[in-house]
Amino acid sequence: MADFIRWPIFSLLDTEVLDTIKLACVFGSSGNEAIFVTHDDNVFAIGSNLSSCLGTGDSQNCLQPRKVEFLCQKKVSYLTFGTGPHMMALTEQGEVYSWGHNAYCQVGNGNTNQNPVHTPAFLSSLQSKKITQIACGSHHSLALTGEGEVYAWGYNNCGQIGSGSMTNQSNPRKVTSTLSSKKIVSVACGQTSSMALSDAGELYAWGYNGNGQLGVGNNTNQPCPCRVIGLVGVVITQIMCGYAHSLALSDSGCLYSWGANSYGQLGTGNKTHLVTPNKIASDKGRFTEIAASASSHISVAATNHGKIYMWGNCRGQAVTSPTETQFSKINNVFACFSSPPLMYCPLVVEHQDLKTVGTCVSEAFNDQETSDLTFMIDGKPVYVHKAMLKIRCEHFRTMFQAHWGEDDKDVIEITQFSFPVYEAFLKYLYTDKVELTPEDAIGLLDLANSYCEIQLKKLCEKIIKEGITIDNAAMLMAAAIKYEAMELEDFCFKFCVNHLTLVSQTDAFTQLDDITIKGFIQKAGKYGAFRY
């Protein structure tokens, strides 16, 4: 329930109702409408019902939840909204439903009349496609297929449909032009603009560009997708659109912004609009997530250390530089500081009891009072429980057998691993979590490999991927090769190739052995790194 406390629209609901919710979306002119999905796959709506956006079949407001019958048992996995206003829902099967205001064909059901669509309508024109992502601008919509194709429909006065013309589109239409040969992996909408990210990290934009939000170096509207040239040579992994500004995150954790800046939403320390991407907040460390909404002028980003920063129109105050918050979740920033207080993406709820078995087990780690075994690593003790280790780890089940000497010991000394690595391993057995630097994660990857801990190996690889930098990329790649982490090796290799000039000048690269360097050069050649 704690996740809902910050959203006023949920204050009318009983605790018993809140406890049933697994996914929720807050929208509306003042954050006064919401749709939520329960654990038993029923869908409910509450609020003002402007343009029938609650999807209940009429235009009646409601202060208590009403069922959205057409979405119940459809396994809705994502909800998004446009400020027109209109709504879209995506199911686990890749089906798209839309409803609400349709004066500009933004619902995409082929109907060109201006009457609101009162109930969610299945977009049959997309039924042969498995849709993986949806996005809404003010009066236009985008859908991304599993094959990497982009479909667009709705209002097209600024070219936001990407069709090359300014004609509105009442049915989803494939965006071709420069995207024809690209596999798109992510899409985003501003109020009257659109963006798409390819699997190669290339960014394309089209539509309204009066504030430079397309990042193409001018203020001219673009009716067809254009490459964001200011990011050529940078591998982008995440994109977000605000009302009239844009954010992008690179594979090395660098943050870029461009477009309108009247509220400081670019985070540059001033209010000057920018027509090309500009790197910001380099002193904050590595960023892992970015957020913005086409309905607001606020920007939010999270670092790999769990810090969350915000800037822009923060509850009426213009904040021109990224400012650290005390929030642990990005959506909480939007609840408290966005104007209006809308969700940038649906809130997925994780329910936990106040004192679960998992919590009790986690708290038992390194508890000297209840432990029956001590590990000594580098002269430092870690207090654990034999039963817990045997339950969680095959290595310890084998170790603590009657015919092994360790079974009778109260203290076991570890010499082959460092204290941070072995303590992190033992703590993982109690918590399923790992908190280490990428460099220490290499040592834990070695341990996971030795102890055949597959899940731990994956966690280590995730830490390493999120912590890769120019300086440590070569070392991490070599470690991945050594420990036969093929997916991680491929990730590190591509990072090294994408930043070849800088990586090749690092100490880590010069310390690679001849066999590794030779293999890297041969593989990079096949990858096309040395073409002119």
mmCIF file of C-alpha atoms in Angstrom, residues 421 424-425 428 432-449 453-468 476 479-480 483 485 488 491-492:
data_model
loop_
_atom_site.group_PDB
_atom_site.id
_atom_site.type_symbol
_atom_site.label_atom_id
_atom_site.label_comp_id
_atom_site.label_asym_id
_atom_site.label_seq_id
_atom_site.Cartn_x
_atom_site.Cartn_y
_atom_site.Cartn_z
ATOM 1 C CA VAL A 421 33.832 -11.204 -2.138
ATOM 2 C CA ALA A 424 28.960 -10.807 -0.404
ATOM 3 C CA PHE A 425 28.524 -14.462 -1.379
ATOM 4 C CA TYR A 428 23.578 -13.410 -1.136
ATOM 5 C CA ASP A 432 19.324 -13.022 -3.030
ATOM 6 C CA LYS A 433 21.028 -9.645 -3.441
ATOM 7 C CA VAL A 434 24.561 -8.566 -4.273
ATOM 8 C CA GLU A 435 26.070 -5.175 -3.480
ATOM 9 C CA LEU A 436 29.575 -4.930 -4.944
ATOM 10 C CA THR A 437 31.614 -2.747 -7.264
ATOM 11 C CA PRO A 438 32.151 -4.139 -10.788
ATOM 12 C CA GLU A 439 35.766 -4.866 -9.876
ATOM 13 C CA ASP A 440 34.800 -6.930 -6.801
ATOM 14 C CA ALA A 441 31.992 -8.526 -8.795
ATOM 15 C CA ILE A 442 34.706 -10.084 -10.951
ATOM 16 C CA GLY A 443 35.964 -11.963 -7.887
ATOM 17 C CA LEU A 444 32.424 -13.029 -7.034
ATOM 18 C CA LEU A 445 31.951 -14.166 -10.623
ATOM 19 C CA ASP A 446 35.007 -16.396 -10.121
ATOM 20 C CA LEU A 447 33.467 -17.808 -6.944
ATOM 21 C CA ALA A 448 30.082 -18.327 -8.611
ATOM 22 C CA ASN A 449 31.818 -20.148 -11.425
ATOM 23 C CA GLU A 453 25.991 -20.862 -8.712
ATOM 24 C CA ILE A 454 24.242 -19.966 -11.975
ATOM 25 C CA GLN A 455 21.882 -17.309 -10.583
ATOM 26 C CA LEU A 456 24.700 -15.602 -8.709
ATOM 27 C CA LYS A 457 26.730 -15.586 -11.897
ATOM 28 C CA LYS A 458 23.906 -13.747 -13.671
ATOM 29 C CA LEU A 459 23.708 -11.162 -10.894
ATOM 30 C CA CYS A 460 27.442 -10.549 -11.129
ATOM 31 C CA GLU A 461 27.169 -10.120 -14.870
ATOM 32 C CA LYS A 462 24.384 -7.557 -14.366
ATOM 33 C CA ILE A 463 26.522 -5.544 -11.920
ATOM 34 C CA ILE A 464 29.437 -5.630 -14.330
ATOM 35 C CA LYS A 465 27.283 -4.528 -17.281
ATOM 36 C CA GLU A 466 25.842 -1.606 -15.345
ATOM 37 C CA GLY A 467 29.258 -0.604 -14.059
ATOM 38 C CA ILE A 468 31.292 -0.869 -17.254
ATOM 39 C CA LEU A 476 35.964 -6.830 -17.477
ATOM 40 C CA ALA A 479 37.446 -11.621 -16.873
ATOM 41 C CA ALA A 480 34.342 -12.631 -18.823
ATOM 42 C CA TYR A 483 35.124 -17.324 -16.499
ATOM 43 C CA ALA A 485 30.555 -15.823 -19.314
ATOM 44 C CA LEU A 488 28.930 -10.868 -20.668
ATOM 45 C CA PHE A 491 28.512 -7.236 -24.069
ATOM 46 C CA CYS A 492 31.987 -6.100 -22.983
#
